[in-house]
Amino acid sequence: MNYEKVLTQRTCYEGLFNTHFSMVNLDLSVPVQMLKNGTAPFKKLTRCNMGNPCGVGQKEITVVRQLIAACLSPEIRESDLIPEDVKARANVILSGCPGGNSGSYCATEGIEPIRVGVAEYITKRDGYKCDHNSIILTNGATEAILSILRPIIRSKYDAILIPRPGFPMYNAAISYYGGAEVSYDLDEDNNWGFSLAALESALDECKVRGLVPRCIVLTNPSNPTGTVQTYQDIQNIIEFAYKNSMMVIADQVYQHNIYEVESYPFISCRKVMLDLNKQGKCQGLELVSINSVSKSCYGECGRRGGYWQYENLDQKVVSQLLDIVSLGATKV
């Protein structure tokens, strides 16, 4: 009797081979080999297919490395090698770790003092109080996106509305989870802004394909166009989502990377929604906001850090989702 393999392209989970993220997983074997044997018409290969500042020569931010070192090593923390303010911050972080040790298992949601700091930042940014218990720390924004997409997508009939052009990770994740992606086109003639007509067109496509529209992804600032969406754009998409009973994922990982802040101010989706709530509008809309420190704050993309913050999610769903998250490593 011959052994039949369990994992083949024919017999494994079909979502595996429906998933493609080619912008990262490029086949560089040919140019690398050309460099090795001296036949390449160039002397160096620089990978610019993805945002990777440290990989192309950006120097790290000193205080970040000092803080990491202080949290990892008591000897360094107690020495004169690092400034006193860094030591103080390290002690605050370690106060949220069992045993005062960063090597311990920590809360699934992430270390509490860090979440408190994030909540204070969001409160200051939006002008509305943010509860740190609504914040889940993650290993980068990608993990946050994957965590929240998983419970949204129940079957191949569940649709996620995503911007086009947009970040291809969403296409890959939706395909892997077995859902349906439906694109809404950004308006090139309007500086790649949102168009209600495009959203309506995406909704019509869902109806034609027999899909259930579950969620709209709002990327602000936009990736890859760099457009900073206006208050009215954000309000339009929130009201559209509410009208059609869809939740909103606000991907805001580039909110600190705006070069002309006076001309193009960043306004969070959370602020706009809470402004509308004060007017008695869109109350109860489910919103998940995502941010990253790996990219927007420090540019150390291989040193993962991010979070998702939620409004109006069913607490039973959040609790169960945290149970699933806890199957893996806890979050710093």
mmCIF file of C-alpha atoms in Angstrom:
data_model
loop_
_atom_site.group_PDB
_atom_site.id
_atom_site.type_symbol
_atom_site.label_atom_id
_atom_site.label_comp_id
_atom_site.label_asym_id
_atom_site.label_seq_id
_atom_site.Cartn_x
_atom_site.Cartn_y
_atom_site.Cartn_z
ATOM 1 C CA MET A 1 0.000 0.000 0.000
ATOM 2 C CA ASN A 2 1.459 3.347 -1.047
ATOM 3 C CA TYR A 3 1.535 6.317 1.285
ATOM 4 C CA GLU A 4 -0.633 9.218 0.101
ATOM 5 C CA LYS A 5 0.717 12.636 0.985
ATOM 6 C CA VAL A 6 -1.515 14.873 3.088
ATOM 7 C CA LEU A 7 -0.089 18.188 1.899
ATOM 8 C CA THR A 8 -0.119 18.563 -1.869
ATOM 9 C CA GLN A 9 -1.479 21.349 -4.050
ATOM 10 C CA ARG A 10 -4.494 19.151 -4.727
ATOM 11 C CA THR A 11 -5.200 18.040 -1.154
ATOM 12 C CA CYS A 12 -4.270 20.970 1.105
ATOM 13 C CA TYR A 13 -6.405 23.947 2.097
ATOM 14 C CA GLU A 14 -7.326 25.668 -1.169
ATOM 15 C CA GLY A 15 -6.836 29.147 0.266
ATOM 16 C CA LEU A 16 -3.094 28.480 0.440
ATOM 17 C CA PHE A 17 -2.683 28.485 -3.329
ATOM 18 C CA ASN A 18 -5.164 31.298 -3.846
ATOM 19 C CA THR A 19 -2.918 33.599 -1.824
ATOM 20 C CA HIS A 20 -0.207 35.711 -3.432
ATOM 21 C CA PHE A 21 1.942 38.477 -1.955
ATOM 22 C CA SER A 22 4.507 38.845 -4.705
ATOM 23 C CA MET A 23 5.671 42.340 -3.714
ATOM 24 C CA VAL A 24 7.605 40.751 -0.843
ATOM 25 C CA ASN A 25 8.316 37.233 -2.051
ATOM 26 C CA LEU A 26 10.197 38.097 -5.230
ATOM 27 C CA ASP A 27 12.386 35.473 -6.879
ATOM 28 C CA LEU A 28 15.834 37.079 -6.814
ATOM 29 C CA SER A 29 17.816 33.918 -7.503
ATOM 30 C CA VAL A 30 18.917 35.031 -10.991
ATOM 31 C CA PRO A 31 20.303 38.500 -10.121
ATOM 32 C CA VAL A 32 21.869 37.122 -6.922
ATOM 33 C CA GLN A 33 23.635 34.395 -8.905
ATOM 34 C CA MET A 34 24.772 36.958 -11.478
ATOM 35 C CA LEU A 35 26.332 38.996 -8.683
ATOM 36 C CA LYS A 36 28.114 35.928 -7.341
ATOM 37 C CA ASN A 37 29.617 34.883 -10.666
ATOM 38 C CA GLY A 38 30.467 38.418 -11.770
ATOM 39 C CA THR A 39 28.173 38.569 -14.810
ATOM 40 C CA ALA A 40 25.784 41.193 -13.423
ATOM 41 C CA PRO A 41 25.876 44.686 -15.015
ATOM 42 C CA PHE A 42 25.693 46.111 -11.482
ATOM 43 C CA LYS A 43 27.737 45.851 -8.288
ATOM 44 C CA LYS A 44 24.991 45.933 -5.686
ATOM 45 C CA LEU A 45 21.368 44.819 -5.364
ATOM 46 C CA THR A 46 19.124 47.128 -3.322
ATOM 47 C CA ARG A 47 15.656 45.787 -2.534
ATOM 48 C CA CYS A 48 13.162 48.616 -2.935
ATOM 49 C CA ASN A 49 10.125 46.420 -3.559
ATOM 50 C CA MET A 50 8.868 47.141 -0.048
ATOM 51 C CA GLY A 51 9.278 49.760 2.650
ATOM 52 C CA ASN A 52 12.365 48.674 4.571
ATOM 53 C CA PRO A 53 14.314 51.770 5.705
ATOM 54 C CA CYS A 54 16.937 49.979 7.800
ATOM 55 C CA GLY A 55 17.539 47.577 4.923
ATOM 56 C CA VAL A 56 18.611 50.417 2.649
ATOM 57 C CA GLY A 57 20.809 52.317 5.071
ATOM 58 C CA GLN A 58 18.620 54.266 7.495
ATOM 59 C CA LYS A 59 20.225 54.548 10.925
ATOM 60 C CA GLU A 60 18.235 53.480 13.943
ATOM 61 C CA ILE A 61 16.824 55.952 16.459
ATOM 62 C CA THR A 62 19.130 55.815 19.482
ATOM 63 C CA VAL A 63 16.509 56.093 22.222
ATOM 64 C CA VAL A 64 14.580 53.117 20.846
ATOM 65 C CA ARG A 65 17.625 50.857 21.016
ATOM 66 C CA GLN A 66 18.528 52.193 24.458
ATOM 67 C CA LEU A 67 15.040 51.456 25.767
ATOM 68 C CA ILE A 68 15.076 47.932 24.359
ATOM 69 C CA ALA A 69 18.488 47.309 25.907
ATOM 70 C CA ALA A 70 17.344 48.688 29.265
ATOM 71 C CA CYS A 71 14.282 46.432 29.296
ATOM 72 C CA LEU A 72 16.329 43.362 28.398
ATOM 73 C CA SER A 73 19.355 43.817 30.653
ATOM 74 C CA PRO A 74 19.318 44.815 34.352
ATOM 75 C CA GLU A 75 23.064 45.437 34.109
ATOM 76 C CA ILE A 76 22.615 48.013 31.357
ATOM 77 C CA ARG A 77 19.617 49.534 33.109
ATOM 78 C CA GLU A 78 21.637 50.065 36.268
ATOM 79 C CA SER A 79 24.722 51.388 34.473
ATOM 80 C CA ASP A 80 25.707 54.839 33.255
ATOM 81 C CA LEU A 81 25.441 53.772 29.608
ATOM 82 C CA ILE A 82 21.947 55.145 29.071
ATOM 83 C CA PRO A 83 20.130 58.354 30.118
ATOM 84 C CA GLU A 84 18.012 58.527 33.255
ATOM 85 C CA ASP A 85 14.771 59.218 31.367
ATOM 86 C CA VAL A 86 15.244 56.017 29.371
ATOM 87 C CA LYS A 87 15.836 54.071 32.587
ATOM 88 C CA ALA A 88 12.666 55.554 34.064
ATOM 89 C CA ARG A 89 10.613 54.569 31.022
ATOM 90 C CA ALA A 90 12.060 51.052 31.090
ATOM 91 C CA ASN A 91 11.036 50.703 34.739
ATOM 92 C CA VAL A 92 7.484 51.786 33.880
ATOM 93 C CA ILE A 93 7.267 49.161 31.144
ATOM 94 C CA LEU A 94 8.742 46.441 33.350
ATOM 95 C CA SER A 95 6.225 47.257 36.078
ATOM 96 C CA GLY A 96 3.631 45.751 33.746
ATOM 97 C CA CYS A 97 5.564 42.495 33.322
ATOM 98 C CA PRO A 98 5.109 39.638 35.811
ATOM 99 C CA GLY A 99 8.192 39.498 37.992
ATOM 100 C CA GLY A 100 9.366 42.796 36.522
ATOM 101 C CA ASN A 101 10.993 40.758 33.757
ATOM 102 C CA SER A 102 10.458 41.300 30.023
ATOM 103 C CA GLY A 103 11.028 37.584 29.478
ATOM 104 C CA SER A 104 7.842 36.634 31.302
ATOM 105 C CA TYR A 105 4.489 35.786 29.772
ATOM 106 C CA CYS A 106 2.498 39.008 29.712
ATOM 107 C CA ALA A 107 -1.168 39.830 29.221
ATOM 108 C CA THR A 108 -2.582 38.742 25.874
ATOM 109 C CA GLU A 109 -3.630 42.336 25.188
ATOM 110 C CA GLY A 110 -0.060 43.511 25.728
ATOM 111 C CA ILE A 111 1.830 45.169 28.581
ATOM 112 C CA GLU A 112 -0.572 47.476 30.411
ATOM 113 C CA PRO A 113 1.662 50.576 30.821
ATOM 114 C CA ILE A 114 2.265 50.567 27.068
ATOM 115 C CA ARG A 115 -1.457 50.327 26.353
ATOM 116 C CA VAL A 116 -2.110 53.158 28.809
ATOM 117 C CA GLY A 117 0.401 55.294 26.915
ATOM 118 C CA VAL A 118 -1.246 54.475 23.591
ATOM 119 C CA ALA A 119 -4.660 55.385 25.036
ATOM 120 C CA GLU A 120 -3.314 58.739 26.249
ATOM 121 C CA TYR A 121 -1.962 59.440 22.780
ATOM 122 C CA ILE A 122 -5.298 58.579 21.115
ATOM 123 C CA THR A 123 -7.183 60.720 23.645
ATOM 124 C CA LYS A 124 -4.954 63.712 22.910
ATOM 125 C CA ARG A 125 -5.137 63.166 19.148
ATOM 126 C CA ASP A 126 -8.919 62.803 18.891
ATOM 127 C CA GLY A 127 -10.182 64.918 21.780
ATOM 128 C CA TYR A 128 -12.196 61.957 23.067
ATOM 129 C CA LYS A 129 -11.288 59.724 25.999
ATOM 130 C CA CYS A 130 -9.835 56.372 24.984
ATOM 131 C CA ASP A 131 -9.983 53.379 27.342
ATOM 132 C CA HIS A 132 -6.716 51.431 27.321
ATOM 133 C CA ASN A 133 -8.748 48.238 27.602
ATOM 134 C CA SER A 134 -9.902 48.834 24.010
ATOM 135 C CA ILE A 135 -6.313 48.494 22.777
ATOM 136 C CA ILE A 136 -4.644 45.234 21.727
ATOM 137 C CA LEU A 137 -0.899 45.315 21.092
ATOM 138 C CA THR A 138 0.335 43.255 18.148
ATOM 139 C CA ASN A 139 3.528 42.237 16.390
ATOM 140 C CA GLY A 140 3.119 44.946 13.777
ATOM 141 C CA ALA A 141 0.051 46.216 11.943
ATOM 142 C CA THR A 142 -0.107 43.128 9.727
ATOM 143 C CA GLU A 143 -0.870 40.879 12.680
ATOM 144 C CA ALA A 144 -3.586 43.314 13.754
ATOM 145 C CA ILE A 145 -5.187 43.153 10.310
ATOM 146 C CA LEU A 146 -5.025 39.362 10.189
ATOM 147 C CA SER A 147 -6.461 39.066 13.700
ATOM 148 C CA ILE A 148 -9.558 41.119 12.953
ATOM 149 C CA LEU A 149 -10.209 39.853 9.411
ATOM 150 C CA ARG A 150 -10.381 36.251 10.593
ATOM 151 C CA PRO A 151 -13.665 36.529 12.578
ATOM 152 C CA ILE A 152 -15.231 38.810 9.957
ATOM 153 C CA ILE A 153 -14.848 36.296 7.118
ATOM 154 C CA ARG A 154 -17.148 33.324 7.655
ATOM 155 C CA SER A 155 -17.376 31.943 4.111
ATOM 156 C CA LYS A 156 -16.610 32.637 0.460
ATOM 157 C CA TYR A 157 -19.737 34.783 0.325
ATOM 158 C CA ASP A 158 -18.469 37.344 2.849
ATOM 159 C CA ALA A 159 -17.098 40.415 1.086
ATOM 160 C CA ILE A 160 -14.499 42.906 2.265
ATOM 161 C CA LEU A 161 -14.515 46.221 0.395
ATOM 162 C CA ILE A 162 -10.941 47.392 -0.172
ATOM 163 C CA PRO A 163 -9.526 50.469 -1.952
ATOM 164 C CA ARG A 164 -7.934 50.220 -5.383
ATOM 165 C CA PRO A 165 -5.075 50.975 -5.677
ATOM 166 C CA GLY A 166 -4.310 49.591 -2.247
ATOM 167 C CA PHE A 167 -1.970 47.538 -0.097
ATOM 168 C CA PRO A 168 -1.845 43.988 -1.606
ATOM 169 C CA MET A 169 -1.633 42.363 1.814
ATOM 170 C CA TYR A 170 -5.404 42.778 2.102
ATOM 171 C CA ASN A 171 -5.980 40.893 -1.151
ATOM 172 C CA ALA A 172 -3.715 38.091 0.054
ATOM 173 C CA ALA A 173 -5.273 37.848 3.526
ATOM 174 C CA ILE A 174 -8.843 37.831 2.229
ATOM 175 C CA SER A 175 -7.965 35.095 -0.264
ATOM 176 C CA TYR A 176 -6.218 33.015 2.391
ATOM 177 C CA TYR A 177 -9.186 33.227 4.746
ATOM 178 C CA GLY A 178 -11.536 32.213 1.943
ATOM 179 C CA GLY A 179 -13.452 35.484 1.665
ATOM 180 C CA ALA A 180 -14.275 37.694 -1.298
ATOM 181 C CA GLU A 181 -12.538 40.961 -2.078
ATOM 182 C CA VAL A 182 -14.525 43.696 -3.769
ATOM 183 C CA SER A 183 -12.579 46.778 -4.797
ATOM 184 C CA TYR A 184 -13.798 50.357 -4.754
ATOM 185 C CA ASP A 185 -11.778 52.628 -7.015
ATOM 186 C CA LEU A 186 -10.170 55.756 -5.640
ATOM 187 C CA ASP A 187 -10.719 58.856 -7.766
ATOM 188 C CA GLU A 188 -7.488 59.690 -9.584
ATOM 189 C CA ASP A 189 -8.911 62.992 -10.840
ATOM 190 C CA ASN A 190 -9.645 63.992 -7.242
ATOM 191 C CA ASN A 191 -6.169 63.330 -5.839
ATOM 192 C CA TRP A 192 -7.095 59.672 -5.224
ATOM 193 C CA GLY A 193 -9.903 60.638 -2.867
ATOM 194 C CA PHE A 194 -12.963 58.566 -2.018
ATOM 195 C CA SER A 195 -15.947 58.532 -4.307
ATOM 196 C CA LEU A 196 -19.421 57.626 -3.096
ATOM 197 C CA ALA A 197 -20.193 56.472 -6.626
ATOM 198 C CA ALA A 198 -17.334 53.963 -6.402
ATOM 199 C CA LEU A 199 -18.639 52.680 -3.062
ATOM 200 C CA GLU A 200 -22.129 52.282 -4.507
ATOM 201 C CA SER A 201 -20.638 50.457 -7.484
ATOM 202 C CA ALA A 202 -18.810 48.060 -5.146
ATOM 203 C CA LEU A 203 -22.045 47.433 -3.268
ATOM 204 C CA ASP A 204 -23.829 46.710 -6.556
ATOM 205 C CA GLU A 205 -21.082 44.224 -7.425
ATOM 206 C CA CYS A 206 -21.714 42.437 -4.129
ATOM 207 C CA LYS A 207 -25.383 42.092 -5.008
ATOM 208 C CA VAL A 208 -24.633 40.759 -8.499
ATOM 209 C CA ARG A 209 -22.154 38.198 -7.136
ATOM 210 C CA GLY A 210 -24.438 37.160 -4.298
ATOM 211 C CA LEU A 211 -22.019 38.393 -1.645
ATOM 212 C CA VAL A 212 -22.648 39.733 1.845
ATOM 213 C CA PRO A 213 -20.761 43.034 2.346
ATOM 214 C CA ARG A 214 -19.271 42.754 5.826
ATOM 215 C CA CYS A 215 -16.581 45.391 6.115
ATOM 216 C CA ILE A 216 -15.004 48.432 4.465
ATOM 217 C CA VAL A 217 -11.255 49.019 4.689
ATOM 218 C CA LEU A 218 -10.313 52.702 4.877
ATOM 219 C CA THR A 219 -6.602 53.413 4.378
ATOM 220 C CA ASN A 220 -5.577 56.882 5.505
ATOM 221 C CA PRO A 221 -3.055 58.114 4.523
ATOM 222 C CA SER A 222 -3.469 55.954 1.459
ATOM 223 C CA ASN A 223 -1.013 53.257 0.459
ATOM 224 C CA PRO A 224 0.357 53.497 -2.226
ATOM 225 C CA THR A 225 -0.946 56.916 -3.352
ATOM 226 C CA GLY A 226 -0.050 58.826 -0.181
ATOM 227 C CA THR A 227 -3.312 60.743 -0.214
ATOM 228 C CA VAL A 228 -4.518 62.141 3.113
ATOM 229 C CA GLN A 229 -8.292 61.798 3.146
ATOM 230 C CA THR A 230 -10.429 64.792 4.075
ATOM 231 C CA TYR A 231 -12.884 64.991 6.955
ATOM 232 C CA GLN A 232 -15.745 64.811 4.449
ATOM 233 C CA ASP A 233 -14.259 61.728 2.746
ATOM 234 C CA ILE A 234 -14.058 59.937 6.077
ATOM 235 C CA GLN A 235 -17.554 61.024 7.076
ATOM 236 C CA ASN A 236 -18.911 59.728 3.761
ATOM 237 C CA ILE A 237 -17.428 56.293 4.236
ATOM 238 C CA ILE A 238 -18.589 56.067 7.863
ATOM 239 C CA GLU A 239 -22.137 57.010 6.938
ATOM 240 C CA PHE A 240 -22.063 54.599 3.999
ATOM 241 C CA ALA A 241 -20.874 51.759 6.237
ATOM 242 C CA TYR A 242 -23.522 52.510 8.846
ATOM 243 C CA LYS A 243 -26.302 52.710 6.257
ATOM 244 C CA ASN A 244 -25.329 49.308 4.852
ATOM 245 C CA SER A 245 -24.511 47.591 8.188
ATOM 246 C CA MET A 246 -20.806 47.157 7.530
ATOM 247 C CA MET A 247 -18.036 47.592 10.052
ATOM 248 C CA VAL A 248 -14.981 49.731 9.281
ATOM 249 C CA ILE A 249 -11.296 48.877 9.487
ATOM 250 C CA ALA A 250 -9.290 52.119 9.538
ATOM 251 C CA ASP A 251 -5.719 51.378 8.482
ATOM 252 C CA GLN A 252 -3.835 54.477 9.657
ATOM 253 C CA VAL A 253 -0.238 53.259 9.841
ATOM 254 C CA TYR A 254 1.167 56.273 7.966
ATOM 255 C CA GLN A 255 -0.501 58.956 10.059
ATOM 256 C CA HIS A 256 2.876 60.289 11.233
ATOM 257 C CA ASN A 257 4.421 60.338 7.756
ATOM 258 C CA ILE A 258 2.770 63.452 6.339
ATOM 259 C CA TYR A 259 5.154 66.064 4.941
ATOM 260 C CA GLU A 260 2.786 69.043 4.667
ATOM 261 C CA VAL A 261 0.751 68.705 7.839
ATOM 262 C CA GLU A 262 -0.707 72.216 7.629
ATOM 263 C CA SER A 263 -2.097 71.583 4.151
ATOM 264 C CA TYR A 264 -3.003 67.935 4.670
ATOM 265 C CA PRO A 265 -3.852 67.340 8.344
ATOM 266 C CA PHE A 266 -4.454 63.777 9.462
ATOM 267 C CA ILE A 267 -7.902 63.213 10.949
ATOM 268 C CA SER A 268 -8.635 59.844 12.502
ATOM 269 C CA CYS A 269 -11.659 57.789 11.581
ATOM 270 C CA ARG A 270 -12.400 57.443 15.287
ATOM 271 C CA LYS A 271 -12.631 61.216 15.762
ATOM 272 C CA VAL A 272 -15.010 61.637 12.824
ATOM 273 C CA MET A 273 -17.205 58.792 14.040
ATOM 274 C CA LEU A 274 -17.375 60.167 17.583
ATOM 275 C CA ASP A 275 -18.167 63.634 16.203
ATOM 276 C CA LEU A 276 -21.083 62.062 14.331
ATOM 277 C CA ASN A 277 -22.137 60.185 17.470
ATOM 278 C CA LYS A 278 -22.426 63.524 19.304
ATOM 279 C CA GLN A 279 -24.911 64.551 16.633
ATOM 280 C CA GLY A 280 -26.887 61.348 17.172
ATOM 281 C CA LYS A 281 -25.573 59.755 13.964
ATOM 282 C CA CYS A 282 -23.938 56.383 13.231
ATOM 283 C CA GLN A 283 -24.202 55.261 16.854
ATOM 284 C CA GLY A 284 -23.030 51.709 17.458
ATOM 285 C CA LEU A 285 -20.941 51.458 14.283
ATOM 286 C CA GLU A 286 -18.179 48.895 14.760
ATOM 287 C CA LEU A 287 -14.768 50.440 14.145
ATOM 288 C CA VAL A 288 -11.296 48.947 14.381
ATOM 289 C CA SER A 289 -8.387 51.381 14.010
ATOM 290 C CA ILE A 290 -4.918 50.053 13.245
ATOM 291 C CA ASN A 291 -1.537 51.689 13.740
ATOM 292 C CA SER A 292 2.104 50.655 13.602
ATOM 293 C CA VAL A 293 5.290 51.803 15.281
ATOM 294 C CA SER A 294 7.405 49.519 13.087
ATOM 295 C CA LYS A 295 6.994 51.843 10.139
ATOM 296 C CA SER A 296 5.422 55.177 10.914
ATOM 297 C CA CYS A 297 7.237 55.987 14.149
ATOM 298 C CA TYR A 298 10.660 54.334 13.969
ATOM 299 C CA GLY A 299 11.144 52.889 10.495
ATOM 300 C CA GLU A 300 12.458 49.628 11.957
ATOM 301 C CA CYS A 301 10.176 47.333 9.999
ATOM 302 C CA GLY A 302 11.811 44.135 11.215
ATOM 303 C CA ARG A 303 11.271 45.138 14.847
ATOM 304 C CA ARG A 304 7.547 44.571 14.957
ATOM 305 C CA GLY A 305 5.126 46.711 16.927
ATOM 306 C CA GLY A 306 1.549 47.804 16.399
ATOM 307 C CA TYR A 307 -1.953 47.780 17.826
ATOM 308 C CA TRP A 308 -5.628 47.730 17.043
ATOM 309 C CA GLN A 309 -8.129 49.809 18.951
ATOM 310 C CA TYR A 310 -11.825 49.099 18.804
ATOM 311 C CA GLU A 311 -15.105 50.903 19.288
ATOM 312 C CA ASN A 312 -18.499 49.202 19.702
ATOM 313 C CA LEU A 313 -17.342 45.599 19.268
ATOM 314 C CA ASP A 314 -19.271 42.870 21.083
ATOM 315 C CA GLN A 315 -17.196 42.233 24.205
ATOM 316 C CA LYS A 316 -17.885 38.502 24.007
ATOM 317 C CA VAL A 317 -16.348 38.465 20.526
ATOM 318 C CA VAL A 318 -13.302 40.412 21.734
ATOM 319 C CA SER A 319 -12.822 38.049 24.689
ATOM 320 C CA GLN A 320 -13.031 34.998 22.462
ATOM 321 C CA LEU A 321 -10.673 36.552 19.935
ATOM 322 C CA LEU A 322 -8.157 37.171 22.710
ATOM 323 C CA ASP A 323 -8.434 33.496 23.622
ATOM 324 C CA ILE A 324 -7.396 32.670 20.066
ATOM 325 C CA VAL A 325 -4.586 35.234 20.138
ATOM 326 C CA SER A 326 -3.301 33.707 23.385
ATOM 327 C CA LEU A 327 -2.625 30.443 21.549
ATOM 328 C CA GLY A 328 0.504 32.173 20.290
ATOM 329 C CA ALA A 329 3.051 34.363 22.031
ATOM 330 C CA THR A 330 1.959 37.178 24.304
ATOM 331 C CA LYS A 331 2.505 40.711 23.092
ATOM 332 C CA VAL A 332 5.088 43.165 24.329
#
